[in-house]
Structure formats: C-alpha cells, structure tokens
Tab-separated table of N, CA and C in Angstrom:
chain	number	residue	atom	x	y	z
A	8	MET	N	-38.564	-12.094	-22.595
A	8	MET	CA	-37.254	-11.612	-23.031
A	8	MET	C	-36.620	-10.740	-21.952
A	9	MET	N	-37.414	-9.812	-21.341
A	9	MET	CA	-36.880	-8.913	-20.309
A	9	MET	C	-36.423	-9.700	-19.095
A	10	LYS	N	-37.178	-10.749	-18.734
A	10	LYS	CA	-36.795	-11.569	-17.583
A	10	LYS	C	-35.428	-12.206	-17.837
A	11	TYR	N	-35.200	-12.646	-19.055
A	11	TYR	CA	-33.935	-13.243	-19.456
A	11	TYR	C	-32.802	-12.232	-19.333
A	12	LEU	N	-33.024	-10.990	-19.812
A	12	LEU	CA	-32.008	-9.937	-19.727
A	12	LEU	C	-31.675	-9.589	-18.281
A	13	TYR	N	-32.711	-9.501	-17.433
A	13	TYR	CA	-32.469	-9.207	-16.013
A	13	TYR	C	-31.653	-10.315	-15.341
A	14	SER	N	-31.917	-11.552	-15.739
A	14	SER	CA	-31.175	-12.682	-15.179
A	14	SER	C	-29.707	-12.598	-15.556
A	15	ILE	N	-29.442	-12.254	-16.810
A	15	ILE	CA	-28.062	-12.115	-17.282
A	15	ILE	C	-27.357	-10.966	-16.550
A	16	LEU	N	-28.060	-9.864	-16.427
A	16	LEU	CA	-27.496	-8.700	-15.730
A	16	LEU	C	-27.169	-9.034	-14.278
A	17	PHE	N	-28.056	-9.757	-13.601
A	17	PHE	CA	-27.835	-10.154	-12.220
A	17	PHE	C	-26.596	-11.035	-12.103
A	18	VAL	N	-26.460	-12.008	-12.977
A	18	VAL	CA	-25.298	-12.912	-12.958
A	18	VAL	C	-24.007	-12.123	-13.211
A	19	LEU	N	-24.046	-11.190	-14.144
A	19	LEU	CA	-22.871	-10.383	-14.442
A	19	LEU	C	-22.461	-9.532	-13.249
A	20	LEU	N	-23.426	-8.937	-12.575
A	20	LEU	CA	-23.131	-8.111	-11.400
A	20	LEU	C	-22.481	-8.940	-10.305
A	21	ILE	N	-22.968	-10.140	-10.076
A	21	ILE	CA	-22.394	-11.002	-9.052
A	21	ILE	C	-20.985	-11.441	-9.464
A	22	ALA	N	-20.808	-11.791	-10.718
A	22	ALA	CA	-19.511	-12.284	-11.187
A	22	ALA	C	-18.440	-11.211	-11.169
A	23	THR	N	-18.809	-9.980	-11.466
A	23	THR	CA	-17.797	-8.923	-11.544
A	23	THR	C	-17.668	-8.141	-10.257
A	24	GLY	N	-18.607	-8.293	-9.341
A	24	GLY	CA	-18.560	-7.547	-8.095
A	24	GLY	C	-19.115	-6.154	-8.327
A	25	CYS	N	-20.017	-5.741	-7.471
A	25	CYS	CA	-20.642	-4.449	-7.690
A	25	CYS	C	-20.490	-3.540	-6.499
A	26	GLY	N	-19.803	-3.972	-5.475
A	26	GLY	CA	-19.657	-3.152	-4.273
A	26	GLY	C	-18.375	-2.357	-4.272
A	27	LYS	N	-18.259	-1.504	-3.264
A	27	LYS	CA	-17.068	-0.675	-3.098
A	27	LYS	C	-15.863	-1.537	-2.764
A	28	ASP	N	-16.097	-2.716	-2.165
A	28	ASP	CA	-15.008	-3.603	-1.785
A	28	ASP	C	-14.377	-4.312	-2.985
A	29	GLY	N	-14.904	-4.134	-4.180
A	29	GLY	CA	-14.378	-4.818	-5.346
A	29	GLY	C	-12.943	-4.446	-5.661
A	30	GLY	N	-12.503	-3.248	-5.249
A	30	GLY	CA	-11.144	-2.809	-5.520
A	30	GLY	C	-10.144	-3.468	-4.601
A	31	TYR	N	-8.993	-3.745	-5.126
A	31	TYR	CA	-7.921	-4.321	-4.332
A	31	TYR	C	-6.606	-3.876	-4.935
A	32	ILE	N	-5.549	-4.030	-4.183
A	32	ILE	CA	-4.224	-3.701	-4.695
A	32	ILE	C	-3.649	-4.989	-5.267
A	33	PRO	N	-3.351	-5.012	-6.551
A	33	PRO	CA	-2.888	-6.258	-7.187
A	33	PRO	C	-1.534	-6.697	-6.659
A	34	ASP	N	-1.300	-7.984	-6.771
A	34	ASP	CA	0.014	-8.537	-6.421
A	34	ASP	C	0.951	-8.325	-7.594
A	35	VAL	N	2.045	-7.659	-7.333
A	35	VAL	CA	3.090	-7.504	-8.324
A	35	VAL	C	4.404	-7.939	-7.674
A	36	PRO	N	5.324	-8.471	-8.435
A	36	PRO	CA	6.597	-8.901	-7.831
A	36	PRO	C	7.362	-7.725	-7.236
A	37	VAL	N	7.830	-7.894	-6.007
A	37	VAL	CA	8.663	-6.889	-5.350
A	37	VAL	C	9.914	-7.592	-4.852
A	38	ASN	N	11.053	-7.052	-5.236
A	38	ASN	CA	12.359	-7.590	-4.814
A	38	ASN	C	13.304	-6.393	-4.796
A	39	TYR	N	13.356	-5.701	-3.672
A	39	TYR	CA	14.104	-4.445	-3.587
A	39	TYR	C	15.102	-4.508	-2.427
A	40	ASN	N	16.289	-4.009	-2.667
A	40	ASN	CA	17.337	-3.953	-1.647
A	40	ASN	C	17.845	-2.530	-1.469
A	41	VAL	N	18.130	-2.171	-0.228
A	41	VAL	CA	18.761	-0.902	0.081
A	41	VAL	C	19.694	-1.140	1.263
A	42	THR	N	20.866	-0.543	1.225
A	42	THR	CA	21.765	-0.701	2.361
A	42	THR	C	21.254	0.156	3.511
A	43	ILE	N	21.609	-0.226	4.711
A	43	ILE	CA	21.216	0.550	5.892
A	43	ILE	C	21.835	1.933	5.825
A	44	THR	N	23.043	2.016	5.308
A	44	THR	CA	23.710	3.331	5.154
A	44	THR	C	22.916	4.234	4.202
A	45	GLU	N	22.536	3.685	3.038
A	45	GLU	CA	21.763	4.460	2.076
A	45	GLU	C	20.409	4.861	2.646
A	46	PHE	N	19.782	3.937	3.373
A	46	PHE	CA	18.516	4.255	4.026
A	46	PHE	C	18.699	5.441	4.970
A	47	SER	N	19.718	5.380	5.783
A	47	SER	CA	19.983	6.453	6.751
A	47	SER	C	20.219	7.803	6.081
A	48	LEU	N	20.876	7.798	4.929
A	48	LEU	CA	21.174	9.032	4.224
A	48	LEU	C	19.948	9.607	3.506
A	49	LYS	N	19.085	8.739	2.976
A	49	LYS	CA	17.971	9.203	2.133
A	49	LYS	C	16.624	9.295	2.855
A	50	ALA	N	16.472	8.585	3.959
A	50	ALA	CA	15.187	8.573	4.666
A	50	ALA	C	14.954	9.914	5.359
A	51	VAL	N	13.708	10.350	5.363
A	51	VAL	CA	13.300	11.553	6.073
A	51	VAL	C	12.370	11.132	7.200
A	52	ASN	N	12.731	11.479	8.426
A	52	ASN	CA	11.950	11.062	9.602
A	52	ASN	C	11.755	9.555	9.628
A	53	ASN	N	12.797	8.806	9.293
A	53	ASN	CA	12.805	7.337	9.302
A	53	ASN	C	11.888	6.705	8.260
A	54	VAL	N	11.563	7.446	7.201
A	54	VAL	CA	10.733	6.915	6.112
A	54	VAL	C	11.451	7.125	4.786
A	55	LEU	N	11.660	6.035	4.065
A	55	LEU	CA	12.268	6.104	2.742
A	55	LEU	C	11.181	5.858	1.692
A	56	VAL	N	11.033	6.811	0.773
A	56	VAL	CA	10.078	6.684	-0.325
A	56	VAL	C	10.826	6.134	-1.529
A	57	VAL	N	10.320	5.032	-2.069
A	57	VAL	CA	10.953	4.359	-3.197
A	57	VAL	C	9.983	4.345	-4.366
A	58	SER	N	10.409	4.857	-5.503
A	58	SER	CA	9.578	4.856	-6.717
A	58	SER	C	9.815	3.581	-7.521
A	59	ASN	N	8.940	3.320	-8.469
A	59	ASN	CA	9.114	2.252	-9.453
A	59	ASN	C	9.202	0.855	-8.845
A	60	ASN	N	8.524	0.634	-7.728
A	60	ASN	CA	8.422	-0.698	-7.127
A	60	ASN	C	7.010	-0.836	-6.575
A	61	GLY	N	6.528	-2.070	-6.491
A	61	GLY	CA	5.169	-2.266	-6.036
A	61	GLY	C	4.183	-1.691	-7.030
A	62	VAL	N	2.997	-1.322	-6.559
A	62	VAL	CA	1.988	-0.739	-7.429
A	62	VAL	C	2.159	0.770	-7.500
A	63	GLY	N	2.279	1.420	-6.334
A	63	GLY	CA	2.407	2.876	-6.297
A	63	GLY	C	3.758	3.351	-5.788
A	64	GLY	N	4.675	2.434	-5.587
A	64	GLY	CA	5.947	2.760	-4.953
A	64	GLY	C	5.953	2.144	-3.552
A	65	LEU	N	7.051	2.329	-2.846
A	65	LEU	CA	7.193	1.735	-1.518
A	65	LEU	C	7.452	2.808	-0.470
A	66	LEU	N	7.026	2.527	0.755
A	66	LEU	CA	7.403	3.296	1.925
A	66	LEU	C	8.113	2.325	2.862
A	67	ILE	N	9.412	2.496	3.051
A	67	ILE	CA	10.160	1.679	3.988
A	67	ILE	C	10.317	2.511	5.250
A	68	VAL	N	9.905	1.945	6.381
A	68	VAL	CA	9.838	2.695	7.625
A	68	VAL	C	10.663	2.007	8.704
A	69	LYS	N	11.508	2.793	9.354
A	69	LYS	CA	12.261	2.275	10.514
A	69	LYS	C	11.428	2.543	11.752
A	70	THR	N	11.099	1.474	12.479
A	70	THR	CA	10.319	1.593	13.716
A	70	THR	C	11.206	1.235	14.906
A	71	ASP	N	10.649	1.278	16.089
A	71	ASP	CA	11.385	0.876	17.283
A	71	ASP	C	11.713	-0.611	17.259
A	72	PHE	N	11.004	-1.374	16.419
A	72	PHE	CA	11.162	-2.823	16.406
A	72	PHE	C	11.834	-3.349	15.145
A	73	GLY	N	12.292	-2.489	14.268
A	73	GLY	CA	12.923	-2.908	13.020
A	73	GLY	C	12.380	-2.110	11.860
A	74	TYR	N	12.275	-2.745	10.703
A	74	TYR	CA	11.808	-2.077	9.492
A	74	TYR	C	10.507	-2.707	9.017
A	75	VAL	N	9.637	-1.888	8.473
A	75	VAL	CA	8.397	-2.357	7.832
A	75	VAL	C	8.315	-1.679	6.465
A	76	CYS	N	7.512	-2.249	5.584
A	76	CYS	CA	7.376	-1.682	4.244
A	76	CYS	C	5.942	-1.822	3.766
A	77	PHE	N	5.452	-0.745	3.131
A	77	PHE	CA	4.099	-0.702	2.610
A	77	PHE	C	4.103	-0.200	1.175
A	78	ASP	N	3.103	-0.635	0.414
A	78	ASP	CA	2.889	-0.077	-0.909
A	78	ASP	C	2.305	1.314	-0.736
A	79	ARG	N	2.712	2.252	-1.581
A	79	ARG	CA	2.175	3.615	-1.499
A	79	ARG	C	0.762	3.723	-2.061
A	80	CYS	N	0.279	2.726	-2.763
A	80	CYS	CA	-1.078	2.756	-3.322
A	80	CYS	C	-2.084	2.744	-2.186
A	81	SER	N	-2.901	3.768	-2.120
A	81	SER	CA	-3.921	3.862	-1.081
A	81	SER	C	-4.941	2.752	-1.223
A	82	THR	N	-5.450	2.271	-0.096
A	82	THR	CA	-6.490	1.251	-0.109
A	82	THR	C	-7.871	1.866	-0.287
A	83	VAL	N	-7.954	3.190	-0.341
A	83	VAL	CA	-9.202	3.881	-0.647
A	83	VAL	C	-9.225	4.082	-2.164
A	84	ASN	N	-10.160	3.462	-2.834
A	84	ASN	CA	-10.243	3.525	-4.292
A	84	ASN	C	-8.894	3.174	-4.947
A	85	PRO	N	-8.381	1.963	-4.701
A	85	PRO	CA	-7.041	1.602	-5.181
A	85	PRO	C	-6.900	1.625	-6.701
A	86	GLU	N	-8.019	1.537	-7.422
A	86	GLU	CA	-7.929	1.595	-8.886
A	86	GLU	C	-7.392	2.923	-9.377
A	87	LYS	N	-7.460	3.951	-8.547
A	87	LYS	CA	-6.941	5.274	-8.922
A	87	LYS	C	-5.429	5.378	-8.694
A	88	ILE	N	-4.863	4.445	-7.969
A	88	ILE	CA	-3.437	4.418	-7.617
A	88	ILE	C	-2.984	5.772	-7.064
A	89	CYS	N	-3.741	6.289	-6.107
A	89	CYS	CA	-3.324	7.498	-5.397
A	89	CYS	C	-2.208	7.093	-4.451
A	90	LYS	N	-1.102	7.784	-4.546
A	90	LYS	CA	0.092	7.433	-3.775
A	90	LYS	C	0.116	8.167	-2.443
A	91	VAL	N	0.033	7.397	-1.353
A	91	VAL	CA	0.109	8.007	-0.042
A	91	VAL	C	1.492	8.616	0.131
A	92	ALA	N	1.546	9.705	0.871
A	92	ALA	CA	2.809	10.403	1.132
A	92	ALA	C	2.988	10.543	2.626
A	93	PRO	N	4.222	10.313	3.103
A	93	PRO	CA	4.449	10.450	4.536
A	93	PRO	C	4.246	11.897	4.973
A	94	ASP	N	3.608	12.057	6.134
A	94	ASP	CA	3.446	13.389	6.711
A	94	ASP	C	4.771	13.835	7.318
A	95	ASP	N	4.896	15.113	7.596
A	95	ASP	CA	6.144	15.662	8.130
A	95	ASP	C	6.612	14.965	9.400
A	96	SER	N	5.684	14.443	10.175
A	96	SER	CA	6.041	13.770	11.437
A	96	SER	C	6.699	12.424	11.221
A	97	GLY	N	6.430	11.786	10.073
A	97	GLY	CA	6.926	10.440	9.829
A	97	GLY	C	6.108	9.384	10.560
A	98	VAL	N	5.012	9.798	11.196
A	98	VAL	CA	4.156	8.874	11.954
A	98	VAL	C	3.002	8.353	11.110
A	99	THR	N	2.479	9.202	10.244
A	99	THR	CA	1.357	8.830	9.392
A	99	THR	C	1.660	9.174	7.945
A	100	ALA	N	0.845	8.623	7.054
A	100	ALA	CA	0.904	8.950	5.623
A	100	ALA	C	-0.512	9.281	5.188
A	101	THR	N	-0.604	10.220	4.231
A	101	THR	CA	-1.906	10.708	3.781
A	101	THR	C	-2.126	10.408	2.305
A	102	ASP	N	-3.358	9.988	1.992
A	102	ASP	CA	-3.806	9.791	0.621
A	102	ASP	C	-4.241	11.169	0.105
A	103	PRO	N	-3.543	11.722	-0.895
A	103	PRO	CA	-3.886	13.066	-1.363
A	103	PRO	C	-5.231	13.128	-2.103
A	104	CYS	N	-5.741	11.997	-2.552
A	104	CYS	CA	-7.007	11.988	-3.278
A	104	CYS	C	-8.221	12.007	-2.350
A	105	SER	N	-8.134	11.295	-1.227
A	105	SER	CA	-9.296	11.159	-0.341
A	105	SER	C	-9.102	11.822	1.026
A	106	GLY	N	-7.856	12.134	1.383
A	106	GLY	CA	-7.581	12.684	2.719
A	106	GLY	C	-7.425	11.611	3.786
A	107	ALA	N	-7.543	10.344	3.411
A	107	ALA	CA	-7.384	9.250	4.368
A	107	ALA	C	-5.974	9.244	4.937
A	108	LYS	N	-5.852	8.785	6.186
A	108	LYS	CA	-4.538	8.692	6.827
A	108	LYS	C	-4.299	7.269	7.301
A	109	PHE	N	-3.005	6.902	7.278
A	109	PHE	CA	-2.576	5.560	7.686
A	109	PHE	C	-1.399	5.686	8.639
A	110	LEU	N	-1.352	4.833	9.663
A	110	LEU	CA	-0.262	4.805	10.617
A	110	LEU	C	0.910	4.064	9.989
A	111	LEU	N	2.090	4.676	9.987
A	111	LEU	CA	3.246	4.063	9.315
A	111	LEU	C	3.910	2.976	10.153
A	112	ARG	N	3.566	2.847	11.402
A	112	ARG	CA	4.128	1.779	12.222
A	112	ARG	C	3.617	0.418	11.756
A	113	ASP	N	2.303	0.375	11.356
A	113	ASP	CA	1.713	-0.901	10.964
A	113	ASP	C	0.795	-0.811	9.732
A	114	GLY	N	0.653	0.383	9.138
A	114	GLY	CA	-0.163	0.558	7.948
A	114	GLY	C	-1.651	0.666	8.203
A	115	SER	N	-2.062	0.664	9.471
A	115	SER	CA	-3.490	0.668	9.793
A	115	SER	C	-4.156	1.991	9.479
A	116	PRO	N	-5.457	1.939	9.116
A	116	PRO	CA	-6.189	3.181	8.812
A	116	PRO	C	-6.363	4.015	10.073
A	117	GLN	N	-6.181	5.338	9.939
A	117	GLN	CA	-6.297	6.253	11.075
A	117	GLN	C	-7.362	7.308	10.882
A	118	LYS	N	-7.720	7.600	9.631
A	118	LYS	CA	-8.722	8.622	9.357
A	118	LYS	C	-9.552	8.199	8.159
A	119	ALA	N	-10.869	8.347	8.292
A	119	ALA	CA	-11.785	8.003	7.201
A	119	ALA	C	-11.474	8.867	5.984
A	120	PRO	N	-11.709	8.324	4.821
A	120	PRO	CA	-12.499	7.140	4.539
A	120	PRO	C	-11.710	5.825	4.535
A	121	ALA	N	-10.497	5.818	5.045
A	121	ALA	CA	-9.704	4.586	5.066
A	121	ALA	C	-10.350	3.551	5.984
A	122	GLU	N	-10.462	2.340	5.465
A	122	GLU	CA	-11.006	1.222	6.256
A	122	GLU	C	-10.067	0.026	6.266
A	123	LYS	N	-9.188	-0.049	5.282
A	123	LYS	CA	-8.260	-1.171	5.165
A	123	LYS	C	-6.832	-0.674	5.317
A	124	SER	N	-5.982	-1.517	5.890
A	124	SER	CA	-4.560	-1.176	6.059
A	124	SER	C	-3.857	-1.123	4.714
A	125	LEU	N	-2.755	-0.405	4.686
A	125	LEU	CA	-1.905	-0.388	3.493
A	125	LEU	C	-1.360	-1.797	3.252
A	126	LYS	N	-1.107	-2.104	2.002
A	126	LYS	CA	-0.550	-3.404	1.654
A	126	LYS	C	0.887	-3.484	2.158
A	127	ALA	N	1.178	-4.516	2.940
A	127	ALA	CA	2.507	-4.687	3.525
A	127	ALA	C	3.339	-5.669	2.716
A	128	TYR	N	4.643	-5.459	2.742
A	128	TYR	CA	5.573	-6.386	2.127
A	128	TYR	C	6.506	-6.940	3.196
A	129	ASN	N	7.136	-8.066	2.886
A	129	ASN	CA	8.092	-8.683	3.815
A	129	ASN	C	9.389	-7.889	3.824
A	130	VAL	N	9.943	-7.710	5.011
A	130	VAL	CA	11.217	-7.024	5.161
A	130	VAL	C	12.141	-7.928	5.963
A	131	SER	N	13.368	-8.101	5.458
A	131	SER	CA	14.353	-8.877	6.205
A	131	SER	C	15.698	-8.150	6.150
A	132	LEU	N	16.472	-8.345	7.196
A	132	LEU	CA	17.833	-7.793	7.215
A	132	LEU	C	18.776	-8.907	6.795
A	133	GLN	N	19.658	-8.572	5.864
A	133	GLN	CA	20.665	-9.531	5.430
A	133	GLN	C	21.987	-9.031	5.980
A	134	GLY	N	22.462	-9.779	6.974
A	134	GLY	CA	23.624	-9.296	7.706
A	134	GLY	C	23.198	-8.061	8.487
A	135	ASN	N	24.118	-7.182	8.729
A	135	ASN	CA	23.790	-5.920	9.382
A	135	ASN	C	23.926	-4.773	8.416
A	136	THR	N	23.818	-5.064	7.120
A	136	THR	CA	24.088	-4.018	6.136
A	136	THR	C	22.988	-3.822	5.089
A	137	LEU	N	22.111	-4.800	4.885
A	137	LEU	CA	21.188	-4.758	3.772
A	137	LEU	C	19.751	-4.974	4.220
A	138	ILE	N	18.841	-4.089	3.757
A	138	ILE	CA	17.414	-4.241	3.972
A	138	ILE	C	16.839	-4.832	2.691
A	139	HIS	N	16.163	-5.972	2.825
A	139	HIS	CA	15.581	-6.643	1.659
A	139	HIS	C	14.072	-6.647	1.775
A	140	VAL	N	13.385	-6.143	0.729
A	140	VAL	CA	11.926	-6.074	0.684
A	140	VAL	C	11.438	-7.014	-0.419
A	141	SER	N	10.460	-7.839	-0.083
A	141	SER	CA	9.940	-8.793	-1.075
A	141	SER	C	8.514	-9.171	-0.734
A	142	ASN	N	7.917	-9.975	-1.606
A	142	ASN	CA	6.593	-10.527	-1.312
A	142	ASN	C	6.587	-12.005	-1.615
C-alpha cells in the first residue's frame, strides 16, 4: 500500500512541478494606448507606470532606440505579484519584496535573486502620435 502511495505522490510532484522554476507570469490580454504627448507629461525619467494592465501593471520606457514595455510583476516569486518600481535614475527597477533589480532598457536581471528578465510586451508607434502596447 505504501509503495502505491509513494508512486502516486511522485507522479503528482512531476505533474504539478516541484521546483522554484514552477512560477511564471501568466499571459493576460494587453491592449493599451498612450499618446506621445501624454507619455511625455506623465513619465518620470522616461518611465511611465501604468496600473490595471498586464499582471502587475506596465512600465513603458523610452530608450535611445524607441519604446519598450514590461510587466511590473517581478519574475522572482511571480505568484506573489510583487510590483517592480522604477528607481529614481530611471535605469533600473526594484522588486520591493526580494530586492531584485532589473535593467529597464531590456528587462534583464541585474541583482540577485533575479534570474529571469521581466516579461516584455510588444510596442509599436502608430503614426508619430500614439504608443501602442500589446501581446
């Protein structure tokens, strides 16, 4: 009987995932627009924080090469939905729960315990007036 229970437990662990990598940021529909004028007025250090979109909100960032956008949900323990916040420099964002840091130019991890990049969304310019974020 015990051998049977151990077999079931083993199968369940494999099926549900038992490692730290089991967490992920879920796919949710994102379809957000902001004018370049509004971005310029509301962004701080070229970073616009948008609530109520994505999983944890959005960070739209103006770089030397255009605009990029990331979900604010940290990739460190994403099930907690800790929202990364841009640092005063506008260069990095910090996870307030773990202290992890991410580079806002490309979302890459910069400080442990971060190992995975922030979830990125597609950004396109529509005309010269509208920033469109989607997935």
